[in-house]
PDB file of C-alpha atoms in Angstrom:
ATOM      1  CA  MET C 293      54.266 -22.451 -13.463  1.00  0.00           C
ATOM      2  CA  ALA C 294      54.151 -19.640 -16.015  1.00  0.00           C
ATOM      3  CA  ALA C 295      57.128 -19.309 -18.325  1.00  0.00           C
ATOM      4  CA  ARG C 296      59.494 -16.506 -17.368  1.00  0.00           C
ATOM      5  CA  PRO C 297      60.679 -13.930 -19.911  1.00  0.00           C
ATOM      6  CA  LEU C 298      64.265 -14.108 -21.107  1.00  0.00           C
ATOM      7  CA  PRO C 299      66.431 -11.541 -19.250  1.00  0.00           C
ATOM      8  CA  VAL C 300      68.764  -9.166 -21.042  1.00  0.00           C
ATOM      9  CA  PRO C 301      72.158 -10.034 -19.394  1.00  0.00           C
ATOM     10  CA  ALA C 302      74.729 -11.897 -21.466  1.00  0.00           C
ATOM     11  CA  VAL C 303      73.687 -15.497 -21.862  1.00  0.00           C
ATOM     12  CA  ASN C 304      77.268 -16.730 -22.249  1.00  0.00           C
ATOM     13  CA  LEU C 305      77.628 -16.688 -18.437  1.00  0.00           C
ATOM     14  CA  LEU C 306      75.092 -19.484 -18.446  1.00  0.00           C
ATOM     15  CA  LEU C 307      77.240 -21.626 -20.726  1.00  0.00           C
ATOM     16  CA  GLN C 308      80.416 -21.623 -18.636  1.00  0.00           C
ATOM     17  CA  PRO C 309      81.924 -24.581 -16.752  1.00  0.00           C
ATOM     18  CA  SER C 310      82.614 -24.481 -13.020  1.00  0.00           C
ATOM     19  CA  PRO C 311      84.204 -26.871 -10.528  1.00  0.00           C
ATOM     20  CA  LEU C 312      80.852 -28.649 -10.165  1.00  0.00           C
ATOM     21  CA  LEU C 313      79.778 -28.188 -13.786  1.00  0.00           C
ATOM     22  CA  ASP C 314      82.865 -29.981 -15.080  1.00  0.00           C
ATOM     23  CA  PHE C 315      81.507 -30.752 -18.536  1.00  0.00           C
ATOM     24  CA  ASP C 316      85.048 -30.797 -19.909  1.00  0.00           C
ATOM     25  CA  HIS C 317      85.647 -34.041 -17.989  1.00  0.00           C
ATOM     26  CA  PRO C 318      86.544 -36.916 -20.370  1.00  0.00           C
ATOM     27  CA  ALA C 319      83.628 -39.069 -19.195  1.00  0.00           C
ATOM     28  CA  ILE C 320      81.092 -36.349 -19.959  1.00  0.00           C
ATOM     29  CA  GLU C 321      82.711 -35.603 -23.305  1.00  0.00           C
ATOM     30  CA  GLN C 322      82.664 -39.300 -24.170  1.00  0.00           C
ATOM     31  CA  LEU C 323      78.967 -39.499 -23.291  1.00  0.00           C
ATOM     32  CA  VAL C 324      78.010 -36.489 -25.407  1.00  0.00           C
ATOM     33  CA  GLN C 325      80.071 -37.582 -28.392  1.00  0.00           C
ATOM     34  CA  GLY C 326      79.064 -41.228 -28.116  1.00  0.00           C
ATOM     35  CA  ARG C 327      75.351 -40.413 -28.106  1.00  0.00           C
ATOM     36  CA  HIS C 328      75.739 -37.927 -31.014  1.00  0.00           C
ATOM     37  CA  TRP C 329      73.672 -35.380 -29.112  1.00  0.00           C
ATOM     38  CA  LEU C 330      75.395 -32.403 -30.742  1.00  0.00           C
ATOM     39  CA  TYR C 331      73.795 -33.340 -34.067  1.00  0.00           C
ATOM     40  CA  LEU C 332      70.283 -32.917 -32.660  1.00  0.00           C
ATOM     41  CA  PRO C 333      68.167 -29.743 -32.855  1.00  0.00           C
ATOM     42  CA  PRO C 334      67.919 -27.809 -29.556  1.00  0.00           C
ATOM     43  CA  ALA C 335      64.612 -29.285 -28.365  1.00  0.00           C
ATOM     44  CA  GLU C 336      65.903 -32.799 -28.933  1.00  0.00           C
ATOM     45  CA  ARG C 337      69.185 -31.997 -27.186  1.00  0.00           C
ATOM     46  CA  ILE C 338      67.185 -30.998 -24.129  1.00  0.00           C
ATOM     47  CA  ARG C 339      65.108 -34.163 -24.391  1.00  0.00           C
ATOM     48  CA  ALA C 340      68.193 -36.367 -24.727  1.00  0.00           C
ATOM     49  CA  ALA C 341      69.954 -34.864 -21.705  1.00  0.00           C
ATOM     50  CA  TYR C 342      66.744 -34.799 -19.662  1.00  0.00           C
ATOM     51  CA  ASP C 343      65.814 -38.410 -20.408  1.00  0.00           C
ATOM     52  CA  PHE C 344      69.362 -39.563 -19.702  1.00  0.00           C
ATOM     53  CA  VAL C 345      69.491 -37.905 -16.289  1.00  0.00           C
ATOM     54  CA  ARG C 346      65.932 -38.961 -15.448  1.00  0.00           C
ATOM     55  CA  ASN C 347      66.243 -42.652 -16.275  1.00  0.00           C
ATOM     56  CA  GLU C 348      69.877 -43.654 -16.756  1.00  0.00           C
ATOM     57  CA  ILE C 349      70.926 -41.822 -13.603  1.00  0.00           C
ATOM     58  CA  VAL C 350      68.468 -43.516 -11.274  1.00  0.00           C
ATOM     59  CA  PHE C 351      67.074 -41.989  -8.097  1.00  0.00           C
ATOM     60  CA  GLY C 352      69.519 -42.457  -5.227  1.00  0.00           C
ATOM     61  CA  TYR C 353      71.770 -40.626  -2.811  1.00  0.00           C
ATOM     62  CA  ASN C 354      75.306 -39.408  -3.518  1.00  0.00           C
ATOM     63  CA  ALA C 355      77.948 -38.652  -0.902  1.00  0.00           C
ATOM     64  CA  SER C 356      76.881 -34.996  -0.722  1.00  0.00           C
ATOM     65  CA  ASP C 357      74.943 -32.328  -2.594  1.00  0.00           C
ATOM     66  CA  ASP C 358      78.081 -30.543  -3.765  1.00  0.00           C
ATOM     67  CA  VAL C 359      79.674 -33.263  -5.892  1.00  0.00           C
ATOM     68  CA  PRO C 360      80.761 -32.508  -9.483  1.00  0.00           C
ATOM     69  CA  ALA C 361      78.745 -33.611 -12.477  1.00  0.00           C
ATOM     70  CA  SER C 362      81.374 -36.167 -13.467  1.00  0.00           C
ATOM     71  CA  GLN C 363      81.012 -37.878 -10.080  1.00  0.00           C
ATOM     72  CA  VAL C 364      77.226 -38.039 -10.413  1.00  0.00           C
ATOM     73  CA  LEU C 365      77.730 -39.656 -13.814  1.00  0.00           C
ATOM     74  CA  ALA C 366      80.185 -42.150 -12.329  1.00  0.00           C
ATOM     75  CA  ASP C 367      77.837 -42.943  -9.427  1.00  0.00           C
ATOM     76  CA  GLY C 368      74.969 -43.685 -11.810  1.00  0.00           C
ATOM     77  CA  HIS C 369      72.423 -42.306  -9.363  1.00  0.00           C
ATOM     78  CA  GLY C 370      71.381 -38.965  -7.938  1.00  0.00           C
ATOM     79  CA  GLN C 371      68.790 -36.907  -6.104  1.00  0.00           C
ATOM     80  CA  CYS C 372      67.325 -33.479  -6.840  1.00  0.00           C
ATOM     81  CA  ASN C 373      70.504 -31.460  -6.336  1.00  0.00           C
ATOM     82  CA  THR C 374      73.042 -33.833  -7.829  1.00  0.00           C
ATOM     83  CA  LYS C 375      70.876 -34.653 -10.831  1.00  0.00           C
ATOM     84  CA  ALA C 376      70.470 -30.904 -11.363  1.00  0.00           C
ATOM     85  CA  THR C 377      74.255 -30.507 -11.414  1.00  0.00           C
ATOM     86  CA  LEU C 378      74.729 -33.223 -14.027  1.00  0.00           C
ATOM     87  CA  PHE C 379      71.815 -31.972 -16.115  1.00  0.00           C
ATOM     88  CA  MET C 380      73.221 -28.426 -16.121  1.00  0.00           C
ATOM     89  CA  ALA C 381      76.644 -29.695 -17.156  1.00  0.00           C
ATOM     90  CA  LEU C 382      75.163 -31.643 -20.061  1.00  0.00           C
ATOM     91  CA  LEU C 383      73.012 -28.725 -21.187  1.00  0.00           C
ATOM     92  CA  ARG C 384      75.976 -26.360 -21.196  1.00  0.00           C
ATOM     93  CA  ARG C 385      78.127 -28.843 -23.081  1.00  0.00           C
ATOM     94  CA  LEU C 386      75.302 -28.969 -25.632  1.00  0.00           C
ATOM     95  CA  GLY C 387      75.315 -25.175 -25.969  1.00  0.00           C
ATOM     96  CA  LEU C 388      72.045 -24.652 -24.093  1.00  0.00           C
ATOM     97  CA  PRO C 389      72.066 -21.811 -21.532  1.00  0.00           C
ATOM     98  CA  CYS C 390      70.732 -22.861 -18.151  1.00  0.00           C
ATOM     99  CA  ARG C 391      70.554 -21.698 -14.557  1.00  0.00           C
ATOM    100  CA  LEU C 392      69.748 -23.123 -11.133  1.00  0.00           C
ATOM    101  CA  HIS C 393      66.750 -22.241  -8.969  1.00  0.00           C
ATOM    102  CA  GLY C 394      67.356 -22.924  -5.285  1.00  0.00           C
ATOM    103  CA  PHE C 395      64.832 -23.730  -2.559  1.00  0.00           C
ATOM    104  CA  THR C 396      64.211 -25.704   0.568  1.00  0.00           C
ATOM    105  CA  ILE C 397      61.650 -28.491   0.744  1.00  0.00           C
ATOM    106  CA  ASP C 398      59.928 -30.106   3.717  1.00  0.00           C
ATOM    107  CA  LYS C 399      61.741 -33.270   4.718  1.00  0.00           C
ATOM    108  CA  ALA C 400      58.340 -34.998   4.954  1.00  0.00           C
ATOM    109  CA  LEU C 401      58.511 -35.749   1.238  1.00  0.00           C
ATOM    110  CA  GLN C 402      61.510 -38.018   1.919  1.00  0.00           C
ATOM    111  CA  ALA C 403      59.475 -40.206   4.284  1.00  0.00           C
ATOM    112  CA  GLY C 404      59.529 -43.748   2.984  1.00  0.00           C
ATOM    113  CA  ALA C 405      62.501 -43.178   0.703  1.00  0.00           C
ATOM    114  CA  LEU C 406      64.607 -42.753   3.836  1.00  0.00           C
ATOM    115  CA  PRO C 407      64.103 -45.304   6.614  1.00  0.00           C
ATOM    116  CA  ALA C 408      62.569 -43.531   9.626  1.00  0.00           C
ATOM    117  CA  PRO C 409      65.645 -43.645  11.917  1.00  0.00           C
ATOM    118  CA  ILE C 410      67.772 -42.141   9.146  1.00  0.00           C
ATOM    119  CA  GLN C 411      65.219 -39.477   8.227  1.00  0.00           C
ATOM    120  CA  SER C 412      65.433 -38.137  11.774  1.00  0.00           C
ATOM    121  CA  LEU C 413      69.006 -36.999  11.027  1.00  0.00           C
ATOM    122  CA  ALA C 414      67.859 -34.675   8.239  1.00  0.00           C
ATOM    123  CA  PRO C 415      67.062 -31.016   8.935  1.00  0.00           C
ATOM    124  CA  ARG C 416      63.378 -30.023   8.923  1.00  0.00           C
ATOM    125  CA  GLU C 417      63.908 -28.250   5.605  1.00  0.00           C
ATOM    126  CA  ILE C 418      66.180 -29.764   2.968  1.00  0.00           C
ATOM    127  CA  LEU C 419      68.069 -27.858   0.281  1.00  0.00           C
ATOM    128  CA  HIS C 420      66.462 -28.397  -3.104  1.00  0.00           C
ATOM    129  CA  SER C 421      67.032 -27.187  -6.637  1.00  0.00           C
ATOM    130  CA  TRP C 422      65.825 -27.501 -10.184  1.00  0.00           C
ATOM    131  CA  VAL C 423      67.265 -26.488 -13.532  1.00  0.00           C
ATOM    132  CA  GLU C 424      65.814 -23.843 -15.826  1.00  0.00           C
ATOM    133  CA  VAL C 425      66.829 -24.030 -19.469  1.00  0.00           C
ATOM    134  CA  GLN C 426      66.462 -21.303 -22.069  1.00  0.00           C
ATOM    135  CA  HIS C 427      64.426 -22.539 -25.019  1.00  0.00           C
ATOM    136  CA  GLN C 428      62.595 -20.579 -27.701  1.00  0.00           C
ATOM    137  CA  GLY C 429      62.941 -17.279 -25.853  1.00  0.00           C
ATOM    138  CA  ARG C 430      61.684 -18.439 -22.471  1.00  0.00           C
ATOM    139  CA  TRP C 431      62.817 -20.316 -19.389  1.00  0.00           C
ATOM    140  CA  ILE C 432      61.534 -23.819 -18.733  1.00  0.00           C
ATOM    141  CA  ALA C 433      61.782 -25.312 -15.224  1.00  0.00           C
ATOM    142  CA  LEU C 434      62.684 -29.009 -15.248  1.00  0.00           C
ATOM    143  CA  GLU C 435      62.360 -30.698 -11.875  1.00  0.00           C
ATOM    144  CA  GLY C 436      60.623 -33.853 -13.084  1.00  0.00           C
ATOM    145  CA  LEU C 437      63.851 -35.775 -13.702  1.00  0.00           C
ATOM    146  CA  ILE C 438      64.425 -36.686 -10.057  1.00  0.00           C
ATOM    147  CA  LEU C 439      62.580 -40.018  -9.978  1.00  0.00           C
ATOM    148  CA  ASP C 440      63.372 -42.564 -12.675  1.00  0.00           C
ATOM    149  CA  ASP C 441      60.491 -44.293 -14.456  1.00  0.00           C
ATOM    150  CA  HIS C 442      60.911 -47.661 -12.733  1.00  0.00           C
ATOM    151  CA  TYR C 443      60.948 -46.113  -9.265  1.00  0.00           C
ATOM    152  CA  LEU C 444      57.990 -43.846 -10.055  1.00  0.00           C
ATOM    153  CA  ALA C 445      55.992 -46.728 -11.551  1.00  0.00           C
ATOM    154  CA  SER C 446      56.592 -48.767  -8.401  1.00  0.00           C
ATOM    155  CA  LEU C 447      55.192 -45.909  -6.293  1.00  0.00           C
ATOM    156  CA  GLN C 448      52.181 -45.570  -8.583  1.00  0.00           C
ATOM    157  CA  ARG C 449      51.390 -49.272  -8.277  1.00  0.00           C
ATOM    158  CA  ARG C 450      51.845 -49.264  -4.514  1.00  0.00           C
ATOM    159  CA  PHE C 451      49.585 -46.242  -4.030  1.00  0.00           C
ATOM    160  CA  ALA C 452      47.205 -46.880  -6.922  1.00  0.00           C
ATOM    161  CA  ARG C 453      44.119 -46.222  -4.797  1.00  0.00           C
ATOM    162  CA  GLN C 454      45.388 -42.951  -3.385  1.00  0.00           C
ATOM    163  CA  GLY C 455      44.058 -39.981  -5.319  1.00  0.00           C
ATOM    164  CA  GLY C 456      44.735 -36.321  -4.690  1.00  0.00           C
ATOM    165  CA  PRO C 457      47.852 -34.820  -3.107  1.00  0.00           C
ATOM    166  CA  PHE C 458      50.742 -37.189  -2.429  1.00  0.00           C
ATOM    167  CA  CYS C 459      53.783 -36.494  -0.256  1.00  0.00           C
ATOM    168  CA  GLY C 460      56.480 -39.058   0.459  1.00  0.00           C
ATOM    169  CA  TYR C 461      59.025 -41.408  -1.096  1.00  0.00           C
ATOM    170  CA  GLY C 462      60.740 -38.479  -2.853  1.00  0.00           C
ATOM    171  CA  ALA C 463      57.578 -37.021  -4.392  1.00  0.00           C
ATOM    172  CA  ALA C 464      55.305 -34.111  -3.496  1.00  0.00           C
ATOM    173  CA  THR C 465      52.703 -33.681  -6.201  1.00  0.00           C
ATOM    174  CA  PRO C 466      48.973 -32.924  -6.596  1.00  0.00           C
ATOM    175  CA  ASN C 467      48.329 -36.422  -7.966  1.00  0.00           C
ATOM    176  CA  LEU C 468      50.876 -39.222  -8.139  1.00  0.00           C
ATOM    177  CA  GLN C 469      48.909 -41.141 -10.755  1.00  0.00           C
ATOM    178  CA  THR C 470      48.728 -38.319 -13.292  1.00  0.00           C
ATOM    179  CA  VAL C 471      52.108 -36.657 -12.791  1.00  0.00           C
ATOM    180  CA  ALA C 472      53.638 -35.541 -16.105  1.00  0.00           C
ATOM    181  CA  VAL C 473      57.422 -35.735 -16.008  1.00  0.00           C
ATOM    182  CA  GLN C 474      58.226 -36.349 -19.677  1.00  0.00           C
ATOM    183  CA  TRP C 475      59.917 -33.622 -21.725  1.00  0.00           C
ATOM    184  CA  ARG C 476      57.279 -31.897 -23.855  1.00  0.00           C
ATOM    185  CA  GLY C 477      58.737 -28.409 -24.017  1.00  0.00           C
ATOM    186  CA  GLN C 478      56.993 -27.378 -20.786  1.00  0.00           C
ATOM    187  CA  ASP C 479      57.818 -27.199 -17.074  1.00  0.00           C
ATOM    188  CA  THR C 480      57.959 -30.540 -15.256  1.00  0.00           C
ATOM    189  CA  PHE C 481      57.677 -31.066 -11.500  1.00  0.00           C
ATOM    190  CA  ILE C 482      57.725 -33.935  -9.017  1.00  0.00           C
ATOM    191  CA  GLN C 483      58.605 -32.282  -5.667  1.00  0.00           C
ATOM    192  CA  ARG C 484      57.320 -28.719  -6.076  1.00  0.00           C
ATOM    193  CA  GLU C 485      54.439 -29.122  -3.607  1.00  0.00           C
ATOM    194  CA  GLY C 486      56.983 -29.593  -0.822  1.00  0.00           C
ATOM    195  CA  ILE C 487      58.753 -26.244  -1.315  1.00  0.00           C
ATOM    196  CA  ARG C 488      59.115 -24.055   1.773  1.00  0.00           C
ATOM    197  CA  GLN C 489      61.673 -21.327   0.929  1.00  0.00           C
ATOM    198  CA  ASP C 490      62.681 -19.820  -2.412  1.00  0.00           C
ATOM    199  CA  PHE C 491      66.302 -18.643  -2.620  1.00  0.00           C
ATOM    200  CA  GLY C 492      66.088 -17.434  -6.207  1.00  0.00           C
ATOM    201  CA  LEU C 493      68.326 -17.978  -9.215  1.00  0.00           C
ATOM    202  CA  PHE C 494      72.000 -18.933  -9.419  1.00  0.00           C
ATOM    203  CA  ASN C 495      74.355 -19.137 -12.382  1.00  0.00           C
ATOM    204  CA  THR C 496      75.951 -22.298 -10.991  1.00  0.00           C
ATOM    205  CA  PRO C 497      75.323 -24.853  -8.240  1.00  0.00           C
ATOM    206  CA  ASP C 498      78.696 -23.762  -6.848  1.00  0.00           C
ATOM    207  CA  ALA C 499      77.214 -20.335  -6.101  1.00  0.00           C
ATOM    208  CA  PHE C 500      74.133 -21.899  -4.502  1.00  0.00           C
ATOM    209  CA  TYR C 501      76.131 -24.068  -2.094  1.00  0.00           C
ATOM    210  CA  ALA C 502      78.575 -21.247  -1.352  1.00  0.00           C
ATOM    211  CA  GLN C 503      75.606 -19.207  -0.145  1.00  0.00           C
ATOM    212  CA  GLN C 504      73.433 -21.871   1.489  1.00  0.00           C
ATOM    213  CA  GLY C 505      75.830 -24.669   2.438  1.00  0.00           C
ATOM    214  CA  VAL C 506      74.795 -28.322   2.065  1.00  0.00           C
ATOM    215  CA  ASN C 507      72.183 -30.453   3.785  1.00  0.00           C
ATOM    216  CA  LEU C 508      74.503 -32.407   6.093  1.00  0.00           C
ATOM    217  CA  ARG C 509      77.601 -31.115   7.875  1.00  0.00           C
ATOM    218  CA  GLY C 510      80.117 -32.306  10.442  1.00  0.00           C
ATOM    219  CA  PRO C 511      79.526 -35.664  12.167  1.00  0.00           C
ATOM    220  CA  ARG C 512      76.157 -36.149  10.466  1.00  0.00           C
ATOM    221  CA  ARG C 513      77.777 -35.824   7.048  1.00  0.00           C
ATOM    222  CA  TRP C 514      80.504 -38.315   7.998  1.00  0.00           C
ATOM    223  CA  LEU C 515      77.903 -40.768   9.320  1.00  0.00           C
ATOM    224  CA  PHE C 516      75.810 -40.420   6.170  1.00  0.00           C
ATOM    225  CA  GLU C 517      78.728 -40.821   3.767  1.00  0.00           C
ATOM    226  CA  ARG C 518      80.405 -43.749   5.504  1.00  0.00           C
ATOM    227  CA  LEU C 519      77.606 -45.782   7.063  1.00  0.00           C
ATOM    228  CA  LEU C 520      74.077 -44.766   6.115  1.00  0.00           C
ATOM    229  CA  ARG C 521      74.183 -44.050   2.397  1.00  0.00           C
ATOM    230  CA  PRO C 522      74.662 -47.677   1.277  1.00  0.00           C
ATOM    231  CA  ARG C 523      71.650 -48.703   3.385  1.00  0.00           C
ATOM    232  CA  ILE C 524      69.531 -45.904   1.950  1.00  0.00           C
ATOM    233  CA  ASN C 525      70.406 -46.738  -1.638  1.00  0.00           C
ATOM    234  CA  ALA C 526      69.710 -50.427  -1.042  1.00  0.00           C
ATOM    235  CA  HIS C 527      66.310 -49.449   0.380  1.00  0.00           C
ATOM    236  CA  VAL C 528      65.550 -47.263  -2.659  1.00  0.00           C
ATOM    237  CA  ALA C 529      66.580 -50.109  -4.971  1.00  0.00           C
ATOM    238  CA  ARG C 530      64.131 -52.443  -3.229  1.00  0.00           C
ATOM    239  CA  ILE C 531      61.327 -49.934  -3.767  1.00  0.00           C
ATOM    240  CA  ARG C 532      62.283 -49.702  -7.440  1.00  0.00           C
ATOM    241  CA  ARG C 533      62.019 -53.483  -7.724  1.00  0.00           C
ATOM    242  CA  GLY C 534      58.618 -53.433  -6.023  1.00  0.00           C
ATOM    243  CA  GLU C 535      59.894 -55.257  -2.940  1.00  0.00           C
ATOM    244  CA  TRP C 536      57.667 -53.581  -0.418  1.00  0.00           C
TER     245      TRP C 536
END
């Protein structure tokens, strides 16, 4: 995706906390200070936050999309939307303006990551988001942090003979074997090929969910939170370990 030019409006709006971007939470402050990230140059701050969310917050499912960054950190796992929330909070704490780009994706890309009976509960199109960070006068889209290295490597081994487009297990990419998700100062993607609707840009995830809601509501949300989520995360953990 081509880099987008930096808009004129005041960038300080893209550095503010929000109920979901609670980067003033003690746990987030302790993380930032303990890793000494504030002493790094901007590109390395982005790398540090990106690598942390990509690999130390492993791929998994939180109670809902609209949980605060501090809860994602406490959970130690996340999916596209919740990882985006934590990543945004870290970037803003590090003084790096960022924004959210909201979409829907086809639920087909979750096949395999979600056991089939559970996947049937999901809507046909699932809310999705990635983070765009301002760096060197342009916006860089960073979606590639969704799947941690161990999970992704397990997929690549399992589907080593499958070339070309791949859709499933939390990925939708032109080629699973050559996907580039490391921070190199460029856009990164892992689910982009599954996008169906583009809702545009948001200053905060709070604004995105206020407009679009969340993926599961009512009884389905209760069922997911209380009964299904532990099973899903155990299933994802088995995939990560290569227990197919």
